[in-house]
Tab-separated table of C-alpha atoms and ligand atoms in Angstrom:
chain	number	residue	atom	x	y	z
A	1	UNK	CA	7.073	27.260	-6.650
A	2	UNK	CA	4.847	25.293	-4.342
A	3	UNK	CA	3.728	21.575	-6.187
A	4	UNK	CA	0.313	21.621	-7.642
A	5	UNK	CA	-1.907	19.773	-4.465
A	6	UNK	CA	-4.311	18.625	-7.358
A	7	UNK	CA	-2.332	17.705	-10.042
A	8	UNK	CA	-4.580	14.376	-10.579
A	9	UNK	CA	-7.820	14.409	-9.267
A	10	UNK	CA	-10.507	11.682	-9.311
A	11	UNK	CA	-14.223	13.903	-8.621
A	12	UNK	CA	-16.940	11.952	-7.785
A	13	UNK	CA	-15.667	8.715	-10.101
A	14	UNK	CA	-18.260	5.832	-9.956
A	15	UNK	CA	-17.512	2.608	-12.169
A	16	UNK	CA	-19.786	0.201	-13.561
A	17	UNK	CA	-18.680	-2.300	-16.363
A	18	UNK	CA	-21.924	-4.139	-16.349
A	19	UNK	CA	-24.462	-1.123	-15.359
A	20	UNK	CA	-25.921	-2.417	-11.962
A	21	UNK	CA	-22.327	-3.053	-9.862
A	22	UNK	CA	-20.361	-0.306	-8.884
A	23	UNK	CA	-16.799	-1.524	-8.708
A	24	UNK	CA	-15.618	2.063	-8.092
A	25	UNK	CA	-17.833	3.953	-6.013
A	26	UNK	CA	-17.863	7.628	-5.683
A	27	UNK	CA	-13.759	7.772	-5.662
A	28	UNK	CA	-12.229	11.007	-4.633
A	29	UNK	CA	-8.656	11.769	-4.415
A	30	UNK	CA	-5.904	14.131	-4.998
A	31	UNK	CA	-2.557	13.315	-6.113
A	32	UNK	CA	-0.123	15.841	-5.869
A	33	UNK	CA	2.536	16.423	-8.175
A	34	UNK	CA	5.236	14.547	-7.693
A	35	UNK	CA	3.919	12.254	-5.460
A	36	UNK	CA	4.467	8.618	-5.071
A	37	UNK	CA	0.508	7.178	-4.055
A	38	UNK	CA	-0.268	3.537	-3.629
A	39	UNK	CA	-3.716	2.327	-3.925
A	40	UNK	CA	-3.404	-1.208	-2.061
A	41	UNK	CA	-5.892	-3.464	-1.595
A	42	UNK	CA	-7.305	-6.703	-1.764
A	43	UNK	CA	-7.352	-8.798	-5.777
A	44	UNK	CA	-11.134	-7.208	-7.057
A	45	UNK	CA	-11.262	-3.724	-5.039
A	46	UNK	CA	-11.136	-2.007	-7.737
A	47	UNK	CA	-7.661	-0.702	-8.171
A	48	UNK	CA	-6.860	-1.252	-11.821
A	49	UNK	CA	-10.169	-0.203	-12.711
A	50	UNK	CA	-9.049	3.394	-11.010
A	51	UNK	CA	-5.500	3.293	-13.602
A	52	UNK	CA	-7.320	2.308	-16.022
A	53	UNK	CA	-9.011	5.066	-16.102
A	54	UNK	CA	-6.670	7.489	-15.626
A	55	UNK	CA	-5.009	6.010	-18.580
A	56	UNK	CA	-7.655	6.169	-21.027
A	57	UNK	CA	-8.547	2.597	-21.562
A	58	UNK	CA	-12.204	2.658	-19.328
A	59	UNK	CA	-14.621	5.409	-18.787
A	60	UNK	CA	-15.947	6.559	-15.690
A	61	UNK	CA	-19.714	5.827	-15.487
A	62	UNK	CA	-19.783	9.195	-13.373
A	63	UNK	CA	-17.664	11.762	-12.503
A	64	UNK	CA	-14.323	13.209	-13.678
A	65	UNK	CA	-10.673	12.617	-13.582
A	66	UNK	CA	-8.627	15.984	-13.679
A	67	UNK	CA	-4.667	16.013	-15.206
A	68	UNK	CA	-3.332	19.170	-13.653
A	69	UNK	CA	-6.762	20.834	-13.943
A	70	UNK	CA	-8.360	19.654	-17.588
A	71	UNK	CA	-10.988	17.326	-17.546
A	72	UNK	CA	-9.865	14.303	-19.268
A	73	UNK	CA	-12.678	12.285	-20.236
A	74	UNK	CA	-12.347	13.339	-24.078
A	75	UNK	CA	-8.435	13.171	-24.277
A	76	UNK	CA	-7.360	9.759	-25.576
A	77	UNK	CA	-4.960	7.160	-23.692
A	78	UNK	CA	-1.765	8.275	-26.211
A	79	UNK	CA	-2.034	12.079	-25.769
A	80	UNK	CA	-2.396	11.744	-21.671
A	81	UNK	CA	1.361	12.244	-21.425
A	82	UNK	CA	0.875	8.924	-19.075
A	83	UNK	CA	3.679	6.203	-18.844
A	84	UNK	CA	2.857	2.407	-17.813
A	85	UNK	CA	4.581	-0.120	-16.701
A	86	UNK	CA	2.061	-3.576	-15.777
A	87	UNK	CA	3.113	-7.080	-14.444
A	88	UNK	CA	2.215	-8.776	-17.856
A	89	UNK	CA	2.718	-6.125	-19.906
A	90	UNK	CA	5.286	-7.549	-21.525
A	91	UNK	CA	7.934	-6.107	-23.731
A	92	UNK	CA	8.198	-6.256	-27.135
A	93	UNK	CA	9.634	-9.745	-27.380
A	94	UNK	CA	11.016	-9.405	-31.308
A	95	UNK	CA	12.821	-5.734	-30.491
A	96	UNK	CA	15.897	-5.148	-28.855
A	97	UNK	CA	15.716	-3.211	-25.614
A	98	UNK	CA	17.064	0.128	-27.936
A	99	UNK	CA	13.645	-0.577	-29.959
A	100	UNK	CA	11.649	-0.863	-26.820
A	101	UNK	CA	12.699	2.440	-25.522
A	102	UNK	CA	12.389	4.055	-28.635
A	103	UNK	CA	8.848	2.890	-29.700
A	104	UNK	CA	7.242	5.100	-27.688
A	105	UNK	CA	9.113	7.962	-29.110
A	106	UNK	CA	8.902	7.093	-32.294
A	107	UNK	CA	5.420	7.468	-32.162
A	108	UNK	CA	5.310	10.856	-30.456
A	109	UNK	CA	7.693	12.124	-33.612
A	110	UNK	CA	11.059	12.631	-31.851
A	111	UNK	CA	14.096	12.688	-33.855
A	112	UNK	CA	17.178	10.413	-33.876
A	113	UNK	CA	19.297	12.043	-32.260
A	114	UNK	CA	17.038	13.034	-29.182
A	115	UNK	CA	15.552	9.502	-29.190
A	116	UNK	CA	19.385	7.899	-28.902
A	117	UNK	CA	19.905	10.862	-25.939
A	118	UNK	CA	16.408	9.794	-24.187
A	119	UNK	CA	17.083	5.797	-24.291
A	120	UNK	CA	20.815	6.653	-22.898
A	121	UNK	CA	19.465	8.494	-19.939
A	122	UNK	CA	16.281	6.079	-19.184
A	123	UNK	CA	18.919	3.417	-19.181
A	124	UNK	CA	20.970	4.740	-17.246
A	125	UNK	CA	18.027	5.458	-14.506
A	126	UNK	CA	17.563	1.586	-14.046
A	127	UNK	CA	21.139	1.381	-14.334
A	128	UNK	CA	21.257	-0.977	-17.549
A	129	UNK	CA	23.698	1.052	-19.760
A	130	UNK	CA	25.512	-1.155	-22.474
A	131	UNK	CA	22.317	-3.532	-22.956
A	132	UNK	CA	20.887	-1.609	-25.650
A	133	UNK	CA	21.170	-4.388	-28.258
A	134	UNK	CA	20.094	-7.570	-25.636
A	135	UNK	CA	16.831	-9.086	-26.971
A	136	UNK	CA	14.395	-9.516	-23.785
A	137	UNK	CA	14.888	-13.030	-23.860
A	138	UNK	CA	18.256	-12.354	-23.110
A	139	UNK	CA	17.645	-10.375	-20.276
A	140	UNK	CA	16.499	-11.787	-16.541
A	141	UNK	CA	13.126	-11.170	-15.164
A	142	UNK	CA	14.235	-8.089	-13.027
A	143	UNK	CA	16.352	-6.551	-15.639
A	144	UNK	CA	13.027	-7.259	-18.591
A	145	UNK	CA	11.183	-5.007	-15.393
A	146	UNK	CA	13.927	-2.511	-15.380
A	147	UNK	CA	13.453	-1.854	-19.197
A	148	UNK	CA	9.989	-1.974	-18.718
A	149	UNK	CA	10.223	0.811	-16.081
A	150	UNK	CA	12.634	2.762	-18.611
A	151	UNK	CA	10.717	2.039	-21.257
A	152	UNK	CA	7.420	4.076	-19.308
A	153	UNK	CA	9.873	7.148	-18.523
A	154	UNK	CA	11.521	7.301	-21.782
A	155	UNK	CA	9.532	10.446	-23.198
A	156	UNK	CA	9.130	12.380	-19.577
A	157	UNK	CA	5.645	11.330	-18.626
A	158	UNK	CA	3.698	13.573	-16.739
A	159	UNK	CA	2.569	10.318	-14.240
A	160	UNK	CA	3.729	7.062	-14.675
A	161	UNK	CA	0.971	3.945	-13.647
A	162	UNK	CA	2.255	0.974	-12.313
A	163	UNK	CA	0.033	-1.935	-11.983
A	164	UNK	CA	1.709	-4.702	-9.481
A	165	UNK	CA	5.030	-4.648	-11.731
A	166	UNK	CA	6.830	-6.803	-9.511
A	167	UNK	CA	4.394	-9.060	-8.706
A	168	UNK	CA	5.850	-11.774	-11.202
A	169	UNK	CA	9.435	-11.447	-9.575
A	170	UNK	CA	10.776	-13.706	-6.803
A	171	UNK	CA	11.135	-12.258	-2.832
A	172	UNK	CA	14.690	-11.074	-2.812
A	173	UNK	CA	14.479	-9.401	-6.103
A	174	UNK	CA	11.123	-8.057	-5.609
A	175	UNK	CA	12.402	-5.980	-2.509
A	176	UNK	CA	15.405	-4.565	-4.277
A	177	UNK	CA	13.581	-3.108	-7.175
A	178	UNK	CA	11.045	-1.960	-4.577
A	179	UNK	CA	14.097	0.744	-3.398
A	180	UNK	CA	15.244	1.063	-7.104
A	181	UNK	CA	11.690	2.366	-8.179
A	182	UNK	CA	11.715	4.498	-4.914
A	183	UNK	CA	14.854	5.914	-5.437
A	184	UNK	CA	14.069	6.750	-9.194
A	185	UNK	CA	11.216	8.228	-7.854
A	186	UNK	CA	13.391	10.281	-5.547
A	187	UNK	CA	15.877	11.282	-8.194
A	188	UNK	CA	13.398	12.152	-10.860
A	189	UNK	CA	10.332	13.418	-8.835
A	190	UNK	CA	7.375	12.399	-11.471
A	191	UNK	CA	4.396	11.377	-10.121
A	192	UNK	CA	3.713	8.082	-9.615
A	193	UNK	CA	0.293	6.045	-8.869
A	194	UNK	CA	1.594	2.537	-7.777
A	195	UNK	CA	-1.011	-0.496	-7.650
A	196	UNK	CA	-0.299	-3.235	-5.379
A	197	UNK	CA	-2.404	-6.036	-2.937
A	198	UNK	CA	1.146	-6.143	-0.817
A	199	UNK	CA	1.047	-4.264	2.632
A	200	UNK	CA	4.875	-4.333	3.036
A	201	UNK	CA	5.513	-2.992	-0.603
A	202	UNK	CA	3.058	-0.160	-0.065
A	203	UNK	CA	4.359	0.781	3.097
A	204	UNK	CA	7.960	0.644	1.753
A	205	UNK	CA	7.709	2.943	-1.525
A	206	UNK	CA	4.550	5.327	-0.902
A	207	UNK	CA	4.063	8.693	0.417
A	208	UNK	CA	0.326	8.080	0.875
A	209	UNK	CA	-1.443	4.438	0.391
A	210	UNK	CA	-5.132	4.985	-0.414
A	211	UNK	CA	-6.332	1.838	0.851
A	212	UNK	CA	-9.471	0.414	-1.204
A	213	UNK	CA	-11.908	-2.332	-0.328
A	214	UNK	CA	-15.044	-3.014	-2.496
A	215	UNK	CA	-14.315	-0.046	-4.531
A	216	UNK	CA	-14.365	2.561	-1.615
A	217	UNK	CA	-11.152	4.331	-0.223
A	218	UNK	CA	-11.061	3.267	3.301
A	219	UNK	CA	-8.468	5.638	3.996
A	220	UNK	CA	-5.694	7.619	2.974
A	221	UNK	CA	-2.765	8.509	4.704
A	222	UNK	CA	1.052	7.926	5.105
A	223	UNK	CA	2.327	4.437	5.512
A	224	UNK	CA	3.228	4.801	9.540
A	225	UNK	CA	-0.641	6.744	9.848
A	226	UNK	CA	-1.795	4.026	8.513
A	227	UNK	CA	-0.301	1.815	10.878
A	228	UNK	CA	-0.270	3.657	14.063
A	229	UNK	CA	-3.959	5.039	13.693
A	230	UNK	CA	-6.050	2.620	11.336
A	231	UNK	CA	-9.281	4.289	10.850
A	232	UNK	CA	-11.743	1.321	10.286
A	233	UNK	CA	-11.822	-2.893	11.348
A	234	UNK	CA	-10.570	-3.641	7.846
A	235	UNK	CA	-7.410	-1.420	7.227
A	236	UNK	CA	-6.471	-2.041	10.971
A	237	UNK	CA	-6.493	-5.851	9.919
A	238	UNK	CA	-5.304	-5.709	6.341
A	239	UNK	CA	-2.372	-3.333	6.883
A	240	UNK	CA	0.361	-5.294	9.577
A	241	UNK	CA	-0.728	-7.431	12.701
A	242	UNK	CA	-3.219	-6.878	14.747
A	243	UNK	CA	-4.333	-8.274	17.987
A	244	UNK	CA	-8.636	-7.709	18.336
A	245	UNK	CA	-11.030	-8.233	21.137
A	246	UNK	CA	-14.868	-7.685	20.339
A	247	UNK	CA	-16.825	-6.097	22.997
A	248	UNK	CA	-19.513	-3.986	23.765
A	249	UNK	CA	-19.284	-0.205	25.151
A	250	UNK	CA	-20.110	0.129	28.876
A	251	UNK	CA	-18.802	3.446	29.589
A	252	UNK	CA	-17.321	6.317	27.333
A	253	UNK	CA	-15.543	9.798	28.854
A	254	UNK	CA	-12.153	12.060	28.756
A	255	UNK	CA	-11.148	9.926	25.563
A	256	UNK	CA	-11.510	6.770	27.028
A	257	UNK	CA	-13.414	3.772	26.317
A	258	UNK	CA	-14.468	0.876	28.267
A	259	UNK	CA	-15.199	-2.096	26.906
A	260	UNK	CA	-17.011	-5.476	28.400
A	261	UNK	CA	-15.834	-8.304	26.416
A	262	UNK	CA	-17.034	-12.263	27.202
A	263	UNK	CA	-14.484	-12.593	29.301
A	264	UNK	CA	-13.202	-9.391	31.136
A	265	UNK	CA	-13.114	-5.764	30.649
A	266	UNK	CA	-10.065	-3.175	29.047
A	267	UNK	CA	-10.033	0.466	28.413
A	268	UNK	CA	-9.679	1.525	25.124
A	269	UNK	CA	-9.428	4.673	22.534
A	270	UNK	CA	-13.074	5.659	21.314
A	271	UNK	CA	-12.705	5.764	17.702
A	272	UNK	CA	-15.396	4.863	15.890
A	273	UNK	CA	-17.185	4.444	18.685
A	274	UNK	CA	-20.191	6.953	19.578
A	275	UNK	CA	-21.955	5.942	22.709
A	276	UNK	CA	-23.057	3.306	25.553
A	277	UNK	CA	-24.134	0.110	24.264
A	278	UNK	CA	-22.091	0.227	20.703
A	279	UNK	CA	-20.613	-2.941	19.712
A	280	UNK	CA	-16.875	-2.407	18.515
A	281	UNK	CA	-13.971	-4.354	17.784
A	282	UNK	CA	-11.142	-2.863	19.806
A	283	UNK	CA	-7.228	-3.368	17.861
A	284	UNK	CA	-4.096	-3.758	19.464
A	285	UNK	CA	-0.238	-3.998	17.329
A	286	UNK	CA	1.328	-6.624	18.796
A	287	UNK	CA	4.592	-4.503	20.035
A	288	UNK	CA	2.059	-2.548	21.943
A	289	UNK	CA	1.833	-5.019	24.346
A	290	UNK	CA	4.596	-5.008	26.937
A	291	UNK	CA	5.422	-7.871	28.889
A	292	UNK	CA	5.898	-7.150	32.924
A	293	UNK	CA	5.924	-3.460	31.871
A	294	UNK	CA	8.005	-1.220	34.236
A	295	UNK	CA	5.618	1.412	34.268
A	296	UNK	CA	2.508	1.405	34.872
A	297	UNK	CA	-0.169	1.095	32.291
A	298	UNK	CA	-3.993	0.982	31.966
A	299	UNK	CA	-4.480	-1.858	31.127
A	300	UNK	CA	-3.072	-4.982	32.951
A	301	UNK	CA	-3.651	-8.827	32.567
A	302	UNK	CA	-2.409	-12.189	32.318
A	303	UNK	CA	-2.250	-14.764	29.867
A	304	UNK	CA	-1.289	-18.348	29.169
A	305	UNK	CA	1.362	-18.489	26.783
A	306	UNK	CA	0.231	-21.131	24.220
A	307	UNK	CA	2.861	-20.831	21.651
A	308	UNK	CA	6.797	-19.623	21.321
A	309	UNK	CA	8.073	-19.274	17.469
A	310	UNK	CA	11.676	-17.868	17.406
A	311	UNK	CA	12.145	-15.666	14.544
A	312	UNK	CA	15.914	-14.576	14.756
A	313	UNK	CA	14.990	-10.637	15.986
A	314	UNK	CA	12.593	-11.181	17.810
A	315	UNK	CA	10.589	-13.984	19.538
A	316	UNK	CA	6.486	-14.194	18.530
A	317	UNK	CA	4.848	-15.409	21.418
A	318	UNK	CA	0.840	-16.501	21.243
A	319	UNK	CA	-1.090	-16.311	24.555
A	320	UNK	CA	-4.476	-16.854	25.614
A	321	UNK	CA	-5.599	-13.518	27.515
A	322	UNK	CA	-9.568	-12.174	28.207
A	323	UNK	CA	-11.035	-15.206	26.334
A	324	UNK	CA	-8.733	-14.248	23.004
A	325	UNK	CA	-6.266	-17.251	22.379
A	326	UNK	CA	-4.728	-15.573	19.160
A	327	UNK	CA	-3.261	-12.699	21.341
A	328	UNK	CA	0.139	-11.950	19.726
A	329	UNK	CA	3.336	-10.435	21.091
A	330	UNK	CA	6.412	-9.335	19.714
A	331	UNK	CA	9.640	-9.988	21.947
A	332	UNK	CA	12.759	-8.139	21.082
A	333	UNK	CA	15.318	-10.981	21.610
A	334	UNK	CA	17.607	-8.444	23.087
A	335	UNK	CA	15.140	-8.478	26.078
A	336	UNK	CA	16.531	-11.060	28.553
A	337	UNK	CA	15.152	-12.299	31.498
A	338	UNK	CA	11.723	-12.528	30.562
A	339	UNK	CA	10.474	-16.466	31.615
A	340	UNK	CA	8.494	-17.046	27.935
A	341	UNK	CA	8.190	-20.560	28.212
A	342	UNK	CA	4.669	-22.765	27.169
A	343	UNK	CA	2.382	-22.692	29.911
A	344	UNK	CA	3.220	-20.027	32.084
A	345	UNK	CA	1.395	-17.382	32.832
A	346	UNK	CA	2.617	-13.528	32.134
A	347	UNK	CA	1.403	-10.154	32.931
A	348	UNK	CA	1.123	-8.268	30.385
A	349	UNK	CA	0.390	-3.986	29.510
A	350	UNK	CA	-0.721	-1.815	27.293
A	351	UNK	CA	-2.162	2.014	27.409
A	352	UNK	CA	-5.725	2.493	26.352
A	353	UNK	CA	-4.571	5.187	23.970
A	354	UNK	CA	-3.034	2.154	22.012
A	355	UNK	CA	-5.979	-0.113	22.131
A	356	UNK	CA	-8.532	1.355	19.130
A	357	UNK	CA	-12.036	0.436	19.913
A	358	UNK	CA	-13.081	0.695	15.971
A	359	UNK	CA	-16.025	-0.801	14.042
A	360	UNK	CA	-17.199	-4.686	15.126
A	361	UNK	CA	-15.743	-6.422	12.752
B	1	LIG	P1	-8.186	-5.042	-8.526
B	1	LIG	O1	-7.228	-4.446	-9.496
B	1	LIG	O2	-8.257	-4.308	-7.233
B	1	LIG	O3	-7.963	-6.511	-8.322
B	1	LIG	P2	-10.172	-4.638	-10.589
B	1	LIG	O4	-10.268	-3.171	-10.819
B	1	LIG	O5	-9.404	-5.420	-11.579
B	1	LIG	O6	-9.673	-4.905	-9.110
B	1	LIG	O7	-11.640	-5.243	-10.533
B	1	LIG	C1	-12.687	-4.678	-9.778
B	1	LIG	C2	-13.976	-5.433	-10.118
B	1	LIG	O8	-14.331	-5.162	-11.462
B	1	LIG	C3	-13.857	-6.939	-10.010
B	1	LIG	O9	-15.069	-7.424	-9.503
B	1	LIG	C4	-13.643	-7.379	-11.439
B	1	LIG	O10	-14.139	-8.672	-11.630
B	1	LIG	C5	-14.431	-6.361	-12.226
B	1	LIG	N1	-13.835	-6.109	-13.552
B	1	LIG	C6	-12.567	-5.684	-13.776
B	1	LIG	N2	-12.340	-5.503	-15.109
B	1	LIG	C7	-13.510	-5.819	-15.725
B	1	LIG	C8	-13.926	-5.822	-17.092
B	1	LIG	N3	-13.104	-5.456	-18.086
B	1	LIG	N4	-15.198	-6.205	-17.353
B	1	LIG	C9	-16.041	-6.557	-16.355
B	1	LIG	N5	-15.716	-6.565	-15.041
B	1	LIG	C10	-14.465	-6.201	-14.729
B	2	LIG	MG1	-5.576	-5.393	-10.426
């Protein structure tokens, strides 16, 4: 049976908690079932307003949110079939982590003997059999999350919400329960919407990242999409590095851009670019810019190397290039013979197809 495209869908959703600002403006998106979505974005885009709506606890000022086809607007937060799991939503510190797990099926009326079989499996997902009688101050910060993520798929949710749950733990810890949720994800298939401001955990867990800023979607797409072919000035900055010259369009055919900046010209991809004369800010990764590159590209120039940092894989080397003195490259430090040293001057490539002349920024 093919997965239900639709299974949550946000129609036309504007937000307003004060009736003149929009905070969520005309949202549309699909989840499909069983999909693991990330809405990333900067602190006040709007991103818990958008689960907390799907959850029940705000309204939308306009528009609908669909949960595998019914309208949802009159259905209260506890009969949504939703599970939630938020960064300070804390457990409940005076029950044991049995009590935690089976609060939420108390209240839906399940019996003993399924609740003891549903907290057995849940705690087994986050792989915290045997703690059933641990207090949560007994517990560490990523094992008080691991209940907490139990504790939201206890009674089979239809979609869990997850608001920046790790947000509170440190690095190394953060990064392993980033695979843990992905792989429960994998093992159990529910659908998750996953709220986070962190690139690098978005591109890690999602299938799609809808990426919001001022309460629009800028875009939506797979974490390497998103990368590789940025849409707009502000997901091409927000998601990874990015290397930018701002220019103005001086010619435009066969796909190809080119661009007069204030010091020099380059050829670039016409994006969002329509015609002669448009400003644009053109984007470059870093690793798409080769150093002495064997063959030959469209674009060639040289630079001043201003800075060397040595980062164990590779080597991040800052140059000054076309009047841009934050141009960054990425060195592999398997690459040997290359003479990065302060103060000389390189040659460096890159194809036009890589170089996205997208909105001035
Ligand atoms: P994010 O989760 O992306 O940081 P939020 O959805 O929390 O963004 O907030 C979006 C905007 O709505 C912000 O400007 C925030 O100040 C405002 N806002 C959020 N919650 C409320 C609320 N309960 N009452 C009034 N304004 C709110
Ligand atoms: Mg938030």
């Amino acid at each position: 049976m093919s997965k239900n495209q639709e299974f949550v869908k946000f129609d036309k959703v504007d937000k307003s908690y004060d009736g003149k600002v929009l905070v969520v403006k005309d949202l549309n998106l699909d989840i499909a079932e069983g999909e693991f979505i990330t809405m990333l974005g900067p602190s006040g885009s709007g991103k818990t307003t958008c689960l907390m709506m799907l959850a029940g606890f705000e309204t939308p000022t306009n528009g609908e949110i669909y949960l595998d086809a019914n309208p949802i607007s009159n259905i209260p937060p506890h009969k949504r079939g939703i599970g939630m799991v938020f960064q300070n939503y804390a457990l409940f510190p005076h029950m044991t982590v049995y009590e935690n797990l089976a609060f939420p099926l108390k209240v839906r009326k399940i019996s003993k003997e399924d609740i003891d079989k549903k907290v057995d499996k849940a705690l087994s997902m986050v792989s915290l059999s045997g703690f059933e009688n641990r207090m949560p101050a007994q517990l560490s910060g990523g094992q008080q999350q691991r209940v907490a993520v139990a504790r939201a798929l206890v009674f089979d949710p239809t979609v869990v919400l997850m608001d920046e749950p790790l947000g509170a733990l440190d690095k190394n810890l953060r990064e392993s329960m980033q695979y843990e949720i992905k792989h429960i994800h994998e093992n159990i298939g529910v659908t998750v919407v996953y709220v986070t401001h962190d690139q690098s955990e978005a591109l890690t867990m999602s299938n799609r990242i809808a990426v919001f800023n001022d309460g629009k979607v800028q875009q939506l797409s797979s974490p390497d999409k998103l990368y590789e072919e940025p849409v707009n000035s502000f997901v091409a900055e927000f998601i990874g590095e990015n290397n930018t010259f701002g220019g103005e369009i001086i010619d435009l055919s066969n796909g190809t851009c080119k661009v007069q900046l204030s010091h020099g010209e380059i050829f670039a991809n016409p994006i969002s670019v329509k015609s002669k004369g448009d400003k644009t800010t053109v984007s470059i990764r870093p690793e798409r810019a080769l150093i002495n590159p064997e063959n030959k590209m469209d674009n060639n120039h040289s630079g001043t190397i201003e800075e060397v940092i040595y980062h164990g894989d590779h080597t991040r080397v800052r140059l000054n290039i076309l009047g841009n003195s934050e141009f960054i490259l990425k060195v592999p430090n398997s690459s040997k013979n290359l003479d990065i040293k302060l103060g000389n001057k390189i040659n460096i490539g890159w194809n036009s197809q890589d170089a996205r002349a997208l909105d001035p920024k």
